[in-house]
Tab-separated table of C-alpha atoms in Angstrom:
chain	number	residue	atom	x	y	z
A	1	UNK	CA	15.171	9.982	-11.608
A	2	UNK	CA	14.889	13.572	-10.603
A	3	UNK	CA	11.240	14.511	-10.663
A	4	UNK	CA	10.149	17.888	-9.444
A	5	UNK	CA	7.798	17.509	-6.528
A	6	UNK	CA	5.917	20.711	-5.863
A	7	UNK	CA	6.709	21.898	-2.322
A	8	UNK	CA	3.015	22.671	-1.590
A	9	UNK	CA	1.928	19.187	-2.603
A	10	UNK	CA	-0.114	17.756	0.253
A	11	UNK	CA	2.018	14.643	0.225
A	12	UNK	CA	5.443	16.074	-0.510
A	13	UNK	CA	7.377	14.270	2.217
A	14	UNK	CA	5.863	10.917	1.397
A	15	UNK	CA	6.628	11.539	-2.359
A	16	UNK	CA	10.311	12.270	-1.499
A	17	UNK	CA	10.657	8.996	0.401
A	18	UNK	CA	8.880	7.252	-2.522
A	19	UNK	CA	11.410	8.749	-4.915
A	20	UNK	CA	14.195	7.354	-2.722
A	21	UNK	CA	12.775	3.934	-3.142
A	22	UNK	CA	12.308	4.278	-6.832
A	23	UNK	CA	15.989	5.226	-7.091
A	24	UNK	CA	16.919	2.163	-5.040
A	25	UNK	CA	14.781	0.148	-7.533
A	26	UNK	CA	16.695	1.692	-10.457
A	27	UNK	CA	19.930	0.725	-8.649
A	28	UNK	CA	18.783	-2.895	-8.472
A	29	UNK	CA	18.514	-2.765	-4.694
A	30	UNK	CA	14.764	-3.087	-4.481
A	31	UNK	CA	12.540	-5.681	-6.198
A	32	UNK	CA	9.202	-4.970	-7.967
A	33	UNK	CA	7.516	-6.626	-5.053
A	34	UNK	CA	9.467	-4.230	-2.800
A	35	UNK	CA	7.852	-1.251	-4.536
A	36	UNK	CA	4.444	-2.752	-3.843
A	37	UNK	CA	5.341	-3.444	-0.280
A	38	UNK	CA	6.373	0.166	0.081
A	39	UNK	CA	2.925	1.208	-1.213
A	40	UNK	CA	1.287	-0.968	1.469
A	41	UNK	CA	3.482	0.735	4.077
A	42	UNK	CA	2.440	4.187	2.727
A	43	UNK	CA	-1.224	3.291	3.178
A	44	UNK	CA	-0.744	2.153	6.778
A	45	UNK	CA	1.433	5.153	7.588
A	46	UNK	CA	-1.319	7.334	6.277
A	47	UNK	CA	-3.736	5.606	8.584
A	48	UNK	CA	-1.604	6.103	11.694
A	49	UNK	CA	-1.326	9.798	10.817
A	50	UNK	CA	2.284	9.769	9.543
A	51	UNK	CA	3.707	10.245	13.013
A	52	UNK	CA	5.302	7.981	15.631
A	53	UNK	CA	2.405	6.949	17.832
A	54	UNK	CA	2.473	6.319	21.574
A	55	UNK	CA	2.394	2.582	21.055
A	56	UNK	CA	5.287	2.821	18.627
A	57	UNK	CA	7.286	4.763	21.231
A	58	UNK	CA	6.647	2.027	23.811
A	59	UNK	CA	7.826	-0.595	21.378
A	60	UNK	CA	10.916	1.480	20.489
A	61	UNK	CA	11.851	1.690	24.181
A	62	UNK	CA	11.507	-2.064	24.602
A	63	UNK	CA	13.503	-2.648	21.419
A	64	UNK	CA	16.297	-0.296	22.424
A	65	UNK	CA	16.572	-2.136	25.788
A	66	UNK	CA	16.647	-5.542	24.122
A	67	UNK	CA	19.337	-4.406	21.691
A	68	UNK	CA	21.554	-2.664	24.240
A	69	UNK	CA	21.387	-5.590	26.611
A	70	UNK	CA	21.748	-8.385	24.006
A	71	UNK	CA	24.854	-10.589	23.901
A	72	UNK	CA	24.903	-10.716	20.133
A	73	UNK	CA	22.411	-8.438	18.399
A	74	UNK	CA	22.108	-8.619	14.663
A	75	UNK	CA	20.254	-6.454	12.148
A	76	UNK	CA	19.070	-8.010	8.903
A	77	UNK	CA	19.010	-5.446	6.116
A	78	UNK	CA	16.962	-6.040	2.971
A	79	UNK	CA	16.806	-3.936	-0.187
A	80	UNK	CA	13.986	-1.709	0.948
A	81	UNK	CA	15.729	-0.894	4.250
A	82	UNK	CA	19.026	-0.273	2.449
A	83	UNK	CA	17.148	2.034	0.055
A	84	UNK	CA	15.157	3.870	2.686
A	85	UNK	CA	17.531	4.471	5.547
A	86	UNK	CA	21.178	3.335	4.887
A	87	UNK	CA	22.687	6.125	7.027
A	88	UNK	CA	20.583	5.235	10.023
A	89	UNK	CA	21.597	1.567	9.745
A	90	UNK	CA	25.267	2.395	9.644
A	91	UNK	CA	24.828	4.854	12.511
A	92	UNK	CA	23.155	2.224	14.552
A	93	UNK	CA	26.072	-0.194	13.986
A	94	UNK	CA	28.641	2.511	14.846
A	95	UNK	CA	26.972	2.928	18.266
A	96	UNK	CA	28.300	-0.545	18.979
A	97	UNK	CA	24.817	-1.512	19.514
A	98	UNK	CA	24.473	-3.795	16.592
A	99	UNK	CA	27.679	-5.709	15.799
A	100	UNK	CA	26.521	-7.301	12.576
A	101	UNK	CA	24.863	-6.127	9.418
A	102	UNK	CA	23.644	-7.717	6.195
A	103	UNK	CA	24.028	-6.492	2.682
A	104	UNK	CA	24.938	-2.879	3.165
A	105	UNK	CA	28.025	-0.723	3.132
A	106	UNK	CA	28.825	-0.922	6.873
A	107	UNK	CA	31.956	-2.268	8.512
A	108	UNK	CA	30.790	-5.733	9.381
A	109	UNK	CA	28.876	-7.297	6.577
A	110	UNK	CA	27.762	-10.758	7.030
A	111	UNK	CA	25.433	-12.947	4.970
A	112	UNK	CA	27.419	-12.435	1.822
A	113	UNK	CA	30.256	-14.902	2.275
A	114	UNK	CA	29.145	-18.322	0.976
A	115	UNK	CA	31.564	-20.355	3.077
A	116	UNK	CA	29.939	-19.007	6.219
A	117	UNK	CA	26.387	-19.619	5.125
A	118	UNK	CA	24.131	-22.082	6.930
A	119	UNK	CA	20.377	-22.604	7.152
A	120	UNK	CA	17.593	-22.082	9.499
A	121	UNK	CA	14.785	-24.600	9.325
A	122	UNK	CA	11.145	-24.044	8.348
A	123	UNK	CA	11.811	-21.969	5.266
A	124	UNK	CA	11.910	-23.169	1.681
A	125	UNK	CA	13.511	-20.287	-0.119
A	126	UNK	CA	16.772	-18.364	-0.321
A	127	UNK	CA	15.783	-16.505	2.839
A	128	UNK	CA	16.584	-19.523	5.025
A	129	UNK	CA	20.219	-19.079	4.232
A	130	UNK	CA	21.866	-17.135	7.096
A	131	UNK	CA	25.431	-16.364	8.032
A	132	UNK	CA	26.762	-18.578	10.835
A	133	UNK	CA	28.544	-15.647	12.334
A	134	UNK	CA	25.352	-13.531	11.993
A	135	UNK	CA	21.736	-14.411	12.500
A	136	UNK	CA	22.643	-18.061	13.305
A	137	UNK	CA	24.450	-17.113	16.564
A	138	UNK	CA	22.356	-14.010	17.365
A	139	UNK	CA	20.250	-13.792	20.478
A	140	UNK	CA	18.371	-10.672	19.413
A	141	UNK	CA	17.518	-9.998	15.709
A	142	UNK	CA	16.183	-6.751	14.334
A	143	UNK	CA	14.385	-7.571	11.081
A	144	UNK	CA	12.699	-4.466	9.758
A	145	UNK	CA	10.138	-4.994	7.011
A	146	UNK	CA	10.344	-8.776	7.203
A	147	UNK	CA	7.876	-11.324	5.906
A	148	UNK	CA	5.762	-13.666	8.059
A	149	UNK	CA	7.449	-16.923	7.203
A	150	UNK	CA	10.944	-15.731	8.052
A	151	UNK	CA	9.809	-14.128	11.286
A	152	UNK	CA	8.185	-17.390	12.388
A	153	UNK	CA	11.339	-19.338	11.429
A	154	UNK	CA	13.547	-16.901	13.459
A	155	UNK	CA	11.245	-17.313	16.454
A	156	UNK	CA	11.372	-21.120	16.136
A	157	UNK	CA	15.132	-20.886	16.051
A	158	UNK	CA	14.945	-19.254	19.534
A	159	UNK	CA	15.734	-15.670	18.575
A	160	UNK	CA	14.178	-12.637	20.165
A	161	UNK	CA	12.724	-10.884	17.127
A	162	UNK	CA	12.280	-7.104	16.796
A	163	UNK	CA	10.534	-5.837	13.687
A	164	UNK	CA	9.234	-2.696	12.063
A	165	UNK	CA	5.816	-3.328	10.472
A	166	UNK	CA	3.172	-0.706	9.755
A	167	UNK	CA	0.463	-3.332	9.679
A	168	UNK	CA	-0.294	-4.304	13.258
A	169	UNK	CA	-2.345	-7.261	12.016
A	170	UNK	CA	0.326	-8.890	9.834
A	171	UNK	CA	1.791	-12.272	10.693
A	172	UNK	CA	5.174	-10.613	11.191
A	173	UNK	CA	3.679	-8.118	13.581
A	174	UNK	CA	1.817	-10.742	15.502
A	175	UNK	CA	4.728	-13.155	15.630
A	176	UNK	CA	7.619	-10.884	16.656
A	177	UNK	CA	8.539	-10.290	20.283
A	178	UNK	CA	8.567	-6.536	19.759
A	179	UNK	CA	6.750	-4.924	16.890
A	180	UNK	CA	7.376	-1.287	16.180
A	181	UNK	CA	4.343	-0.101	14.150
A	182	UNK	CA	5.998	2.848	12.593
A	183	UNK	CA	7.491	4.150	9.316
A	184	UNK	CA	11.028	2.769	9.386
A	185	UNK	CA	12.508	6.125	8.119
A	186	UNK	CA	11.036	7.848	11.169
A	187	UNK	CA	11.189	5.055	13.771
A	188	UNK	CA	14.782	4.070	12.991
A	189	UNK	CA	15.895	7.543	14.016
A	190	UNK	CA	14.012	7.317	17.283
A	191	UNK	CA	15.414	3.885	17.947
A	192	UNK	CA	18.976	5.058	17.518
A	193	UNK	CA	18.309	8.071	19.863
A	194	UNK	CA	16.745	5.823	22.421
A	195	UNK	CA	19.613	3.311	22.331
A	196	UNK	CA	22.164	6.148	22.814
A	197	UNK	CA	20.207	7.510	25.766
A	198	UNK	CA	19.925	4.023	27.356
A	199	UNK	CA	23.673	3.368	27.059
A	200	UNK	CA	24.426	6.723	28.722
A	201	UNK	CA	21.854	6.533	31.512
A	202	UNK	CA	21.732	2.815	32.030
A	203	UNK	CA	18.039	2.839	31.863
A	204	UNK	CA	16.156	-0.128	33.162
A	205	UNK	CA	13.760	-2.264	31.232
A	206	UNK	CA	10.032	-1.657	31.501
A	207	UNK	CA	7.534	-4.552	31.111
A	208	UNK	CA	6.397	-4.922	27.481
A	209	UNK	CA	3.517	-6.960	26.189
A	210	UNK	CA	3.600	-7.054	22.321
A	211	UNK	CA	0.038	-8.299	21.874
A	212	UNK	CA	-1.356	-5.575	24.143
A	213	UNK	CA	0.760	-2.915	22.381
A	214	UNK	CA	-0.457	-4.112	19.000
A	215	UNK	CA	-4.074	-3.807	20.147
A	216	UNK	CA	-3.138	-0.226	21.179
A	217	UNK	CA	-1.814	0.409	17.666
A	218	UNK	CA	-5.017	-0.798	16.172
A	219	UNK	CA	-7.044	1.396	18.458
A	220	UNK	CA	-4.870	4.383	17.503
A	221	UNK	CA	-5.640	3.691	13.800
A	222	UNK	CA	-9.353	3.514	14.570
A	223	UNK	CA	-9.222	6.800	16.479
A	224	UNK	CA	-7.272	8.461	13.688
A	225	UNK	CA	-9.762	7.211	11.090
A	226	UNK	CA	-12.709	8.685	12.896
A	227	UNK	CA	-10.892	11.971	13.438
A	228	UNK	CA	-10.055	12.099	9.718
A	229	UNK	CA	-13.597	11.141	8.751
A	230	UNK	CA	-14.944	14.064	10.814
A	231	UNK	CA	-12.617	16.636	9.087
A	232	UNK	CA	-13.239	15.207	5.598
B	1	UNK	CA	7.235	-14.156	-14.612
B	2	UNK	CA	5.564	-17.338	-13.457
B	3	UNK	CA	6.206	-17.730	-9.779
B	4	UNK	CA	4.757	-20.609	-7.899
B	5	UNK	CA	2.364	-19.283	-5.261
B	6	UNK	CA	1.513	-22.031	-2.672
B	7	UNK	CA	-2.213	-22.703	-2.758
B	8	UNK	CA	-2.448	-22.693	1.024
B	9	UNK	CA	-0.688	-19.290	1.281
B	10	UNK	CA	-2.964	-17.089	3.394
B	11	UNK	CA	-2.854	-14.342	0.767
B	12	UNK	CA	-2.873	-16.510	-2.429
B	13	UNK	CA	-5.633	-14.503	-4.266
B	14	UNK	CA	-3.992	-11.183	-3.493
B	15	UNK	CA	-0.628	-12.625	-4.680
B	16	UNK	CA	-2.112	-13.722	-7.992
B	17	UNK	CA	-3.515	-10.247	-8.636
B	18	UNK	CA	-0.165	-8.805	-7.665
B	19	UNK	CA	1.516	-11.137	-10.168
B	20	UNK	CA	-0.853	-9.821	-12.893
B	21	UNK	CA	0.297	-6.339	-12.110
B	22	UNK	CA	3.966	-7.306	-12.153
B	23	UNK	CA	3.406	-8.831	-15.546
B	24	UNK	CA	1.774	-5.620	-16.736
B	25	UNK	CA	4.815	-3.731	-15.422
B	26	UNK	CA	7.123	-6.090	-17.410
B	27	UNK	CA	5.037	-5.365	-20.488
B	28	UNK	CA	5.578	-1.625	-20.007
B	29	UNK	CA	1.898	-0.986	-19.204
B	30	UNK	CA	2.377	-0.069	-15.544
B	31	UNK	CA	4.859	2.489	-14.063
B	32	UNK	CA	7.009	2.003	-11.017
B	33	UNK	CA	4.689	4.407	-9.231
B	34	UNK	CA	1.799	2.184	-10.372
B	35	UNK	CA	3.322	-0.752	-8.512
B	36	UNK	CA	3.445	1.295	-5.332
B	37	UNK	CA	-0.099	2.516	-5.919
B	38	UNK	CA	-1.168	-1.097	-6.147
B	39	UNK	CA	0.504	-1.793	-2.817
B	40	UNK	CA	-1.479	1.070	-1.257
B	41	UNK	CA	-4.652	-0.493	-2.649
B	42	UNK	CA	-3.750	-3.896	-1.239
B	43	UNK	CA	-3.380	-2.434	2.257
B	44	UNK	CA	-6.803	-0.750	2.076
B	45	UNK	CA	-8.414	-3.781	0.570
B	46	UNK	CA	-7.087	-5.782	3.504
B	47	UNK	CA	-8.604	-3.257	5.837
B	48	UNK	CA	-12.098	-3.523	4.261
B	49	UNK	CA	-11.792	-7.284	4.569
B	50	UNK	CA	-11.224	-7.977	0.871
B	51	UNK	CA	-14.901	-8.101	0.047
B	52	UNK	CA	-17.327	-5.734	-1.564
B	53	UNK	CA	-18.844	-3.880	1.346
B	54	UNK	CA	-22.392	-2.595	1.683
B	55	UNK	CA	-21.322	0.961	1.067
B	56	UNK	CA	-19.485	-0.176	-2.067
B	57	UNK	CA	-22.661	-1.955	-3.289
B	58	UNK	CA	-24.660	1.295	-2.820
B	59	UNK	CA	-21.996	3.228	-4.825
B	60	UNK	CA	-21.979	0.629	-7.565
B	61	UNK	CA	-25.786	0.906	-7.920
B	62	UNK	CA	-25.602	4.703	-8.197
B	63	UNK	CA	-22.655	4.380	-10.653
B	64	UNK	CA	-24.543	1.857	-12.843
B	65	UNK	CA	-27.576	4.146	-12.971
B	66	UNK	CA	-25.393	7.161	-13.863
B	67	UNK	CA	-23.636	5.205	-16.657
B	68	UNK	CA	-26.777	3.595	-18.113
B	69	UNK	CA	-28.649	6.868	-18.200
B	70	UNK	CA	-25.728	9.058	-19.381
B	71	UNK	CA	-25.734	10.618	-22.874
B	72	UNK	CA	-22.034	10.134	-23.470
B	73	UNK	CA	-20.401	8.009	-20.816
B	74	UNK	CA	-16.600	7.580	-21.067
B	75	UNK	CA	-14.199	5.340	-19.251
B	76	UNK	CA	-10.584	6.404	-18.841
B	77	UNK	CA	-8.257	3.447	-18.674
B	78	UNK	CA	-4.780	3.803	-17.250
B	79	UNK	CA	-2.024	1.235	-17.116
B	80	UNK	CA	-3.002	-0.253	-13.837
B	81	UNK	CA	-6.607	-0.770	-14.913
B	82	UNK	CA	-5.508	-2.287	-18.215
B	83	UNK	CA	-3.231	-4.633	-16.280
B	84	UNK	CA	-5.710	-5.604	-13.639
B	85	UNK	CA	-9.002	-6.044	-15.472
B	86	UNK	CA	-8.719	-5.636	-19.282
B	87	UNK	CA	-11.524	-8.170	-19.959
B	88	UNK	CA	-14.020	-6.451	-17.680
B	89	UNK	CA	-13.285	-3.098	-19.378
B	90	UNK	CA	-13.967	-4.582	-22.833
B	91	UNK	CA	-17.118	-6.363	-21.504
B	92	UNK	CA	-18.409	-3.095	-20.080
B	93	UNK	CA	-17.936	-1.438	-23.468
B	94	UNK	CA	-19.659	-4.266	-25.285
B	95	UNK	CA	-22.750	-3.773	-23.210
B	96	UNK	CA	-23.072	-0.435	-25.066
B	97	UNK	CA	-22.933	1.138	-21.692
B	98	UNK	CA	-19.580	2.856	-22.243
B	99	UNK	CA	-19.106	4.081	-25.769
B	100	UNK	CA	-15.460	5.139	-25.444
B	101	UNK	CA	-12.276	3.731	-24.047
B	102	UNK	CA	-8.740	4.839	-23.616
B	103	UNK	CA	-5.551	3.032	-24.253
B	104	UNK	CA	-6.818	-0.528	-24.334
B	105	UNK	CA	-7.615	-3.215	-26.887
B	106	UNK	CA	-11.330	-2.391	-27.217
B	107	UNK	CA	-13.139	-1.305	-30.303
B	108	UNK	CA	-13.394	2.440	-29.709
B	109	UNK	CA	-10.068	3.724	-28.543
B	110	UNK	CA	-9.783	7.420	-27.998
B	111	UNK	CA	-7.060	9.530	-26.473
B	112	UNK	CA	-4.345	8.090	-28.713
B	113	UNK	CA	-4.859	10.160	-31.910
B	114	UNK	CA	-2.990	13.392	-31.654
B	115	UNK	CA	-5.115	15.362	-34.086
B	116	UNK	CA	-8.085	14.800	-31.831
B	117	UNK	CA	-6.318	15.832	-28.628
B	118	UNK	CA	-7.376	18.902	-26.652
B	119	UNK	CA	-6.856	20.076	-23.094
B	120	UNK	CA	-8.767	20.407	-19.876
B	121	UNK	CA	-7.781	23.299	-17.638
B	122	UNK	CA	-6.282	23.120	-14.150
B	123	UNK	CA	-3.676	20.460	-14.832
B	124	UNK	CA	-0.031	20.950	-15.651
B	125	UNK	CA	0.986	17.563	-16.923
B	126	UNK	CA	0.336	15.193	-19.773
B	127	UNK	CA	-2.803	14.127	-18.003
B	128	UNK	CA	-4.622	17.302	-19.075
B	129	UNK	CA	-4.588	16.126	-22.659
B	130	UNK	CA	-7.881	14.458	-23.426
B	131	UNK	CA	-9.528	13.337	-26.666
B	132	UNK	CA	-12.091	15.807	-27.985
B	133	UNK	CA	-14.289	12.949	-28.955
B	134	UNK	CA	-13.758	11.304	-25.546
B	135	UNK	CA	-13.559	12.849	-22.116
B	136	UNK	CA	-13.906	16.330	-23.513
B	137	UNK	CA	-17.518	15.767	-24.613
B	138	UNK	CA	-18.443	13.225	-22.006
B	139	UNK	CA	-21.145	13.945	-19.439
B	140	UNK	CA	-20.300	10.995	-17.194
B	141	UNK	CA	-16.705	9.833	-16.731
B	142	UNK	CA	-15.601	6.664	-15.048
B	143	UNK	CA	-11.984	7.135	-13.871
B	144	UNK	CA	-10.943	4.165	-11.877
B	145	UNK	CA	-7.689	4.521	-9.846
B	146	UNK	CA	-7.348	8.210	-10.705
B	147	UNK	CA	-5.293	10.843	-8.924
B	148	UNK	CA	-6.717	13.840	-7.033
B	149	UNK	CA	-5.649	16.610	-9.356
B	150	UNK	CA	-7.261	15.010	-12.429
B	151	UNK	CA	-10.453	14.217	-10.593
B	152	UNK	CA	-10.744	17.885	-9.439
B	153	UNK	CA	-10.051	19.050	-13.049
B	154	UNK	CA	-12.720	16.736	-14.434
B	155	UNK	CA	-15.240	18.028	-11.843
B	156	UNK	CA	-14.356	21.633	-12.717
B	157	UNK	CA	-14.917	20.767	-16.413
B	158	UNK	CA	-18.500	19.912	-15.391
B	159	UNK	CA	-18.302	16.104	-15.640
B	160	UNK	CA	-20.061	13.663	-13.416
B	161	UNK	CA	-17.174	11.670	-12.075
B	162	UNK	CA	-17.339	8.093	-10.941
B	163	UNK	CA	-14.246	6.490	-9.431
B	164	UNK	CA	-12.919	3.374	-7.836
B	165	UNK	CA	-10.702	4.298	-4.841
B	166	UNK	CA	-9.908	1.986	-1.932
B	167	UNK	CA	-8.976	4.943	0.274
B	168	UNK	CA	-12.211	6.644	1.331
B	169	UNK	CA	-10.233	9.657	2.611
B	170	UNK	CA	-8.191	10.407	-0.604
B	171	UNK	CA	-8.837	13.550	-2.522
B	172	UNK	CA	-10.120	11.542	-5.440
B	173	UNK	CA	-12.604	9.749	-3.218
B	174	UNK	CA	-13.741	12.961	-1.587
B	175	UNK	CA	-14.006	14.894	-4.901
B	176	UNK	CA	-15.755	12.420	-7.125
B	177	UNK	CA	-19.586	12.329	-7.349
B	178	UNK	CA	-19.699	8.614	-6.892
B	179	UNK	CA	-16.780	6.749	-5.158
B	180	UNK	CA	-16.783	3.005	-5.230
B	181	UNK	CA	-14.496	2.031	-2.258
B	182	UNK	CA	-13.682	-1.458	-3.602
B	183	UNK	CA	-10.937	-3.465	-5.202
B	184	UNK	CA	-11.424	-2.741	-8.950
B	185	UNK	CA	-10.959	-6.352	-9.922
B	186	UNK	CA	-13.951	-7.333	-7.718
B	187	UNK	CA	-16.037	-4.197	-8.094
B	188	UNK	CA	-15.816	-3.871	-11.866
B	189	UNK	CA	-17.454	-7.310	-12.201
B	190	UNK	CA	-20.291	-6.176	-9.863
B	191	UNK	CA	-20.623	-2.899	-11.786
B	192	UNK	CA	-21.019	-4.764	-15.091
B	193	UNK	CA	-23.637	-7.131	-13.631
B	194	UNK	CA	-25.579	-4.156	-12.111
B	195	UNK	CA	-25.534	-2.231	-15.471
B	196	UNK	CA	-26.868	-5.305	-17.318
B	197	UNK	CA	-29.654	-5.801	-14.732
B	198	UNK	CA	-30.558	-2.111	-14.871
B	199	UNK	CA	-30.832	-2.116	-18.675
B	200	UNK	CA	-33.078	-5.202	-18.518
B	201	UNK	CA	-35.322	-4.144	-15.736
B	202	UNK	CA	-35.303	-0.380	-16.239
B	203	UNK	CA	-34.482	0.158	-12.591
B	204	UNK	CA	-34.985	3.619	-11.129
B	205	UNK	CA	-32.314	5.674	-9.418
B	206	UNK	CA	-32.094	5.733	-5.676
B	207	UNK	CA	-30.886	8.847	-3.913
B	208	UNK	CA	-27.118	8.719	-3.293
B	209	UNK	CA	-24.992	10.960	-1.059
B	210	UNK	CA	-21.300	10.346	-1.726
B	211	UNK	CA	-20.031	11.981	1.473
B	212	UNK	CA	-22.386	10.012	3.640
B	213	UNK	CA	-21.536	6.838	1.794
B	214	UNK	CA	-17.761	7.527	2.314
B	215	UNK	CA	-18.417	8.033	6.019
B	216	UNK	CA	-20.089	4.589	5.987
B	217	UNK	CA	-17.034	3.092	4.273
B	218	UNK	CA	-14.793	4.507	6.988
B	219	UNK	CA	-17.049	3.103	9.641
B	220	UNK	CA	-16.885	-0.276	7.932
B	221	UNK	CA	-13.103	-0.202	8.084
B	222	UNK	CA	-13.229	0.677	11.723
B	223	UNK	CA	-15.591	-2.167	12.452
B	224	UNK	CA	-13.414	-4.557	10.490
B	225	UNK	CA	-10.294	-3.428	12.291
B	226	UNK	CA	-11.793	-4.094	15.705
B	227	UNK	CA	-13.065	-7.469	14.608
B	228	UNK	CA	-9.680	-8.422	13.306
B	229	UNK	CA	-7.976	-7.119	16.473
B	230	UNK	CA	-10.188	-9.396	18.588
B	231	UNK	CA	-9.316	-12.478	16.572
B	232	UNK	CA	-5.566	-11.703	16.422
């Protein structure tokens, strides 16, 4: 699909990202439900003003520290993530920050070899199947754009869970240890940069309270809404 | 597609409507972009609390009055609408409220016969083609789930435009004469009932200010957000 998006269209950038996802759908990478999930993300991104908020930056710092200082950090890549930011995922793995990847063209791909598959409890679908060299042994798991059930199961399995979720009220957002309320295309870039900086400067952790930070995200949306309402 | 949605799933109703849209996609009625648009709608519906708000009820009353008292009311049905609430659309037309329909299995279908097609100005795509017995002659047009460009073109063509749009800040919402900020599956039912009541009781119009009503919608979202944040 190569549609011409007018440069002066008020939502040109968002339309380009959308096109990327439609291409990923055409390539069989993204499901129909994934297209709808992307639409939900677009709406929430619109409501946070389509920029990385202060609360998202705090969460990114906490996430970078958790990833850099983890023993066995793992990133779980689903179709939407692979369609939206494949380069960033590979770059993140090349920084030696994340040793393991799922379902994408990076060097260490786990979760695709059946003889290594095992299960985590509390899930009744294909999503409970994880690689025993991957999520199963991980201490810190980055699961961007994940669903609530799986996030809860990962928490129960004792993992430290980091997620990207544009809806600060979702079960995933509320369950994870660190929730980055940001567009993953934007936020992943910031996460990589922050990880690189931390490795160089040996930055220390700062206290992070996910619930408080999520409340801040909600308050940012409310502020943005009233600002937009005034200019409408 | 017949997926089993667990009855106790926190979002069962929304998942059923989603399934209806996926079926419409499989039938070729809904585009990929339509799936994403539905996702955006889901997010906004979530934010208004998935119920018909007071502001939506005010807009529905104003819309019913405009439709009942119009000389030549027309409803424009796109794939998403046909997929989401085909019965409601047909029922609305049977009430003799809306004389004309587009692209759906109702008695008067316009917009599909080429020899009757004409154009409205200000649009550069297939969407500018309208039926000369339909939108072209209409005084009141109900365009649920419409895009901004087309809404502006219809306004410029002198139509009174009624729309359903869950995003009170969208160009469509801000441009239309009457914007019903509600889930179309829910709101269309309420609109039908209100039209029927008005025809029976000969209800009078009440003053309606769309901009003020949209500001009320935004304020309802803000209130709902802070309520949800407290219970999270």
